[in-house]
Short mmCIF file of C-alpha atoms in Angstrom, two decimals:
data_model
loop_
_atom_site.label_atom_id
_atom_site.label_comp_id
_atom_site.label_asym_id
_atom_site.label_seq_id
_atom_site.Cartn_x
_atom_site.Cartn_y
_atom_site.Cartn_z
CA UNK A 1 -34.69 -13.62 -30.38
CA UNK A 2 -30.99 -13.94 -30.93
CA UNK A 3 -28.43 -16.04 -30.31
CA UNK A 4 -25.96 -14.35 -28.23
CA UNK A 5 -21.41 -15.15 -28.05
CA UNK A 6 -20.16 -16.81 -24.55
CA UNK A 7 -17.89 -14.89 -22.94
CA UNK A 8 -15.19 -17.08 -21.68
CA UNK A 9 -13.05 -16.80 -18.01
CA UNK A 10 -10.91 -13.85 -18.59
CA UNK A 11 -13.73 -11.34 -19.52
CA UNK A 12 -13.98 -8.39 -17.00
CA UNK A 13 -17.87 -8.48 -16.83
CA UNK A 14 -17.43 -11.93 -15.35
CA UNK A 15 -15.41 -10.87 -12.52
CA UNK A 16 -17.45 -8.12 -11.54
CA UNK A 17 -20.36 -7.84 -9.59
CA UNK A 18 -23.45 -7.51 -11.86
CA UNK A 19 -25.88 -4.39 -11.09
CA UNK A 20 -29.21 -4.56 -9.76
CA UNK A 21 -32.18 -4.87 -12.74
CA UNK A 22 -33.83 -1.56 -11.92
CA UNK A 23 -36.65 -1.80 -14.51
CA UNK A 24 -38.75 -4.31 -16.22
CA UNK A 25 -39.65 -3.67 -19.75
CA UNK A 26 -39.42 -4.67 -23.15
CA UNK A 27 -35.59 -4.35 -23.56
CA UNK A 28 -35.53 -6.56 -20.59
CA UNK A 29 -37.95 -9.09 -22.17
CA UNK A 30 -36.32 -8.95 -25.10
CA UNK A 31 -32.89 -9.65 -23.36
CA UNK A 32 -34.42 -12.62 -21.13
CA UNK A 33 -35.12 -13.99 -24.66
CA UNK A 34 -31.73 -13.72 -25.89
CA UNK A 35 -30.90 -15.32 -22.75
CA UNK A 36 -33.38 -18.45 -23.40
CA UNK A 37 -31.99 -18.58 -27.09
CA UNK A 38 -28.17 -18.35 -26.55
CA UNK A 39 -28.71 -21.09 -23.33
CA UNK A 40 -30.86 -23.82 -25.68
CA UNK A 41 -28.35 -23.21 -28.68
CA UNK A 42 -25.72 -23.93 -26.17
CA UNK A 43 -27.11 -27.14 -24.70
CA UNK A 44 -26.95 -25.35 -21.19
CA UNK A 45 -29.19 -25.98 -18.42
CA UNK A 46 -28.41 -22.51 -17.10
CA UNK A 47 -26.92 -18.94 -18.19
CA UNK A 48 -26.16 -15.77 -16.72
CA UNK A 49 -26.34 -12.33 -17.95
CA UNK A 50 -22.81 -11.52 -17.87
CA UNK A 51 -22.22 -14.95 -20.01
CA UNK A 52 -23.49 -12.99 -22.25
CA UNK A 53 -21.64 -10.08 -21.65
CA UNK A 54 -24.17 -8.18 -19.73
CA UNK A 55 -23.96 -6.98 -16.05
CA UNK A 56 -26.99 -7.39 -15.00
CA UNK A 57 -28.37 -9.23 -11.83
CA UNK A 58 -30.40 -11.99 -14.06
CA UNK A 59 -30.11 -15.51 -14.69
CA UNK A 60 -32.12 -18.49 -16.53
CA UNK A 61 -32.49 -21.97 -16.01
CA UNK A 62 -33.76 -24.91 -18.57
CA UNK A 63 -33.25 -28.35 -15.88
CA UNK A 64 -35.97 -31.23 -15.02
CA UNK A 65 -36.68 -31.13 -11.17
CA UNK A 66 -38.38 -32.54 -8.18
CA UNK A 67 -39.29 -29.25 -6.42
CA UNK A 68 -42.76 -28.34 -7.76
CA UNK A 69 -40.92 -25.97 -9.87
CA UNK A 70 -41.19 -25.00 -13.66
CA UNK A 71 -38.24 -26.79 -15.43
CA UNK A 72 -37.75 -23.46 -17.21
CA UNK A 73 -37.35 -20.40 -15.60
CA UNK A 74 -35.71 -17.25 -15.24
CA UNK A 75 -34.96 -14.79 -11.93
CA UNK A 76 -34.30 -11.21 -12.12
CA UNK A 77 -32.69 -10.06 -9.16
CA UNK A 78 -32.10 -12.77 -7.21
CA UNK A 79 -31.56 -13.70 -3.44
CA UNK A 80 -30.02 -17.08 -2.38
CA UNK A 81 -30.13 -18.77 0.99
CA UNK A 82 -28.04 -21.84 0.67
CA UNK A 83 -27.78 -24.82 3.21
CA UNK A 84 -24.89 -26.69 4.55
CA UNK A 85 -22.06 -27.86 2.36
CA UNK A 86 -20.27 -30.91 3.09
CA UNK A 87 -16.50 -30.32 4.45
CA UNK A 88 -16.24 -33.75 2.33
CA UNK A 89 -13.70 -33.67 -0.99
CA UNK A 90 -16.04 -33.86 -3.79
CA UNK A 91 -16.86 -37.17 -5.79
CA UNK A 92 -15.50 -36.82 -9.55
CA UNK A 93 -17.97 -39.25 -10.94
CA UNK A 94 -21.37 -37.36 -8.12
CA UNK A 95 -19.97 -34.06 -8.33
CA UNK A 96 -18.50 -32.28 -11.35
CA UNK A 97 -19.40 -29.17 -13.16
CA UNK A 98 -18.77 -27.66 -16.22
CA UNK A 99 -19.90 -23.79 -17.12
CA UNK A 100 -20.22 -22.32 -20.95
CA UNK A 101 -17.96 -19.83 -19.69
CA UNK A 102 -15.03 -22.07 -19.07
CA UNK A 103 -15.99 -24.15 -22.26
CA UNK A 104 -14.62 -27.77 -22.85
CA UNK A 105 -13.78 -28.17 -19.08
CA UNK A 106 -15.23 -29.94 -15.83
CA UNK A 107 -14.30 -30.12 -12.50
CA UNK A 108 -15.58 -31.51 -8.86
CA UNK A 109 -16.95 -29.19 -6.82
CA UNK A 110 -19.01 -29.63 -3.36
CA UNK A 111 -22.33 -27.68 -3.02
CA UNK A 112 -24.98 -27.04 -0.96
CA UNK A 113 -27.91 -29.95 -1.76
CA UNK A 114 -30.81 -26.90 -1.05
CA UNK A 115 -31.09 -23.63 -1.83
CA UNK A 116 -34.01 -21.40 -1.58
CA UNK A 117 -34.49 -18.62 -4.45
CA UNK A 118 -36.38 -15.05 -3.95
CA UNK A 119 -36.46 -12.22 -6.74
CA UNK A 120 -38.55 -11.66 -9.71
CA UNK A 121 -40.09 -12.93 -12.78
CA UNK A 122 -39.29 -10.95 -15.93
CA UNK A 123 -42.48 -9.00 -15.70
CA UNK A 124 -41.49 -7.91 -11.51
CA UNK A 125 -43.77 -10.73 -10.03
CA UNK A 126 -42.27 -11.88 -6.74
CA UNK A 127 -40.62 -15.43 -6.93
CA UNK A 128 -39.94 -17.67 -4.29
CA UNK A 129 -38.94 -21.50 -4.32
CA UNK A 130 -37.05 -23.99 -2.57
CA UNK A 131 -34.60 -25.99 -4.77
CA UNK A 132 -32.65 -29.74 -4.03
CA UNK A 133 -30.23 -31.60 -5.95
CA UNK A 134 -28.44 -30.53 -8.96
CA UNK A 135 -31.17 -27.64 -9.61
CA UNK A 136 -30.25 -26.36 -6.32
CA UNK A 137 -26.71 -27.01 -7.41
CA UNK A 138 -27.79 -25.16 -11.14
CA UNK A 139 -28.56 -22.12 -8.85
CA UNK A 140 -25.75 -21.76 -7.12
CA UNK A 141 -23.30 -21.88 -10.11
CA UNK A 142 -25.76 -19.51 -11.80
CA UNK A 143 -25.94 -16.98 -8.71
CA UNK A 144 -22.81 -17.02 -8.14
CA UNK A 145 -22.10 -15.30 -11.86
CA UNK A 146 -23.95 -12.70 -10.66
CA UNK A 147 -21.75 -12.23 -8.03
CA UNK A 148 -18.41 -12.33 -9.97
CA UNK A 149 -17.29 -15.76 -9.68
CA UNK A 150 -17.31 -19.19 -11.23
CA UNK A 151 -17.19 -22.40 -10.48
CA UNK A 152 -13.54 -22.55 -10.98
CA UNK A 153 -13.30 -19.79 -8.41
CA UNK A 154 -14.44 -22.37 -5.52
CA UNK A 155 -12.34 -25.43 -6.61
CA UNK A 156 -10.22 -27.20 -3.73
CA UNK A 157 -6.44 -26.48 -4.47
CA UNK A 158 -5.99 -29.68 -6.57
CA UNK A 159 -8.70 -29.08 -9.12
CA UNK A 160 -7.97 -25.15 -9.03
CA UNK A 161 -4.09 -25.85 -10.02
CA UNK A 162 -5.77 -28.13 -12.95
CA UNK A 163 -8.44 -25.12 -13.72
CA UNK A 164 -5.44 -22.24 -13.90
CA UNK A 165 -3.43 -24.87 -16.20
CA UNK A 166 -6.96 -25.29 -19.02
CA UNK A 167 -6.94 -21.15 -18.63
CA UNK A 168 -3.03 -20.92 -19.72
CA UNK A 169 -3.31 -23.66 -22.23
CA UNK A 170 -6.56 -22.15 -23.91
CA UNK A 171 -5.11 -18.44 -23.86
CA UNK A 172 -7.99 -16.97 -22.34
CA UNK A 173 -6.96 -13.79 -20.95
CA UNK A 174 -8.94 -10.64 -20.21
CA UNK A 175 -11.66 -9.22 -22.62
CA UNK A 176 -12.41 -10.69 -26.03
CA UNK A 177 -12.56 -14.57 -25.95
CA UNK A 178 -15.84 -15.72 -26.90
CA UNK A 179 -17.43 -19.23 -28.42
CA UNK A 180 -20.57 -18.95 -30.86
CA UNK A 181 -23.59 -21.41 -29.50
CA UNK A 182 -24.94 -23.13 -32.37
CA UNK A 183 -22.13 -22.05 -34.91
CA UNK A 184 -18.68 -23.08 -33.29
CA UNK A 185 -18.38 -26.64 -31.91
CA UNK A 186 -20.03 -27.78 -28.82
CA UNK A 187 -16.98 -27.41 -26.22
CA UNK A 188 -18.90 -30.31 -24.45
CA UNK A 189 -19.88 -32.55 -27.09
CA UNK A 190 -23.58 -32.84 -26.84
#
């Protein structure tokens, strides 16, 4: 297993659309442990293939939850079904989120309190779960990686303004700006 560099807002591959996982084998296995490494050396509770800097549909999660589901997981070619979200401004103390990819920053944002999850395990078993809460709101910020975006993407028009402000004041523009888990300082102090 290896430790893998965070690509940080900026990088192409995180504005893309990731590509469909079209086989499972050992290079996947072996990248799904990368994937577990980089996210625990990080202190994350969730990470993305392209945080990594690797297009591919594929995402892991390391949270404590109420939904019958392992608290440890990862999904290979995910679908997500999302409910309702509020029309209400989100709470800055109930609802903020930070990403590794926008290190050393969090913002509000208003999600969806269930989701429900289909794809695969990384062997190509079929998974399917229902998830509440923050893991509900873990997969959502993880899915939507997969998808090109991030969480800064959604913000309301005051906490976007403050999001495009961190990105001028931290430099990070286009390919090339990565943080080290485990060697480099934890951007959010844990």
């Amino acid at each position: 297993m290896t430790i893998r560099p965070v690509v940080i807002w900026g990088d192409p591959v995180l504005h893309q659309r990731a590509a469909e996982v079209a086989t499972f084998d050992d290079d996947l296995r072996t990248l799904i442990a990368d994937m577990y490494e980089t996210m625990d050396a990080a202190n994350g509770v969730g990470l993305a293939a392209p945080q990594i800097g690797v297009g591919l549909r594929i995402f892991t999660w390391g949270l404590p939850n109420e939904d019958d589901v392992p608290e440890r997981g990862v999904v290979v070619n995910p679908v997500l079904t999302v409910g309702k979200i509020s029309g209400v401004d989100p709470d800055p103390d109930e609802d903020t989120e930070g990403c590794l990819s926008f290190p050393g920053e969090s913002y509000p944002l208003q999600r969806a309190d269930w989701a429900r999850v289909t794809g695969f395990d990384g062997d190509g078993n079929p998974l399917d779960f229902e998830a509440t809460g923050w893991f509900a709101r873990c997969m959502q910020h993880e899915y939507d990686h997969l998808d090109g975006k991030l969480y800064v993407d959604r913000l309301n028009p005051r906490w976007h303004k403050k999001a495009k402000k961190a990105v001028k004041e931290h430099g990070w523009k286009g390919a090339g700006n990565t943080w080290m888990p485990g060697v480099d300082p934890d951007p959010f102090g844990h």
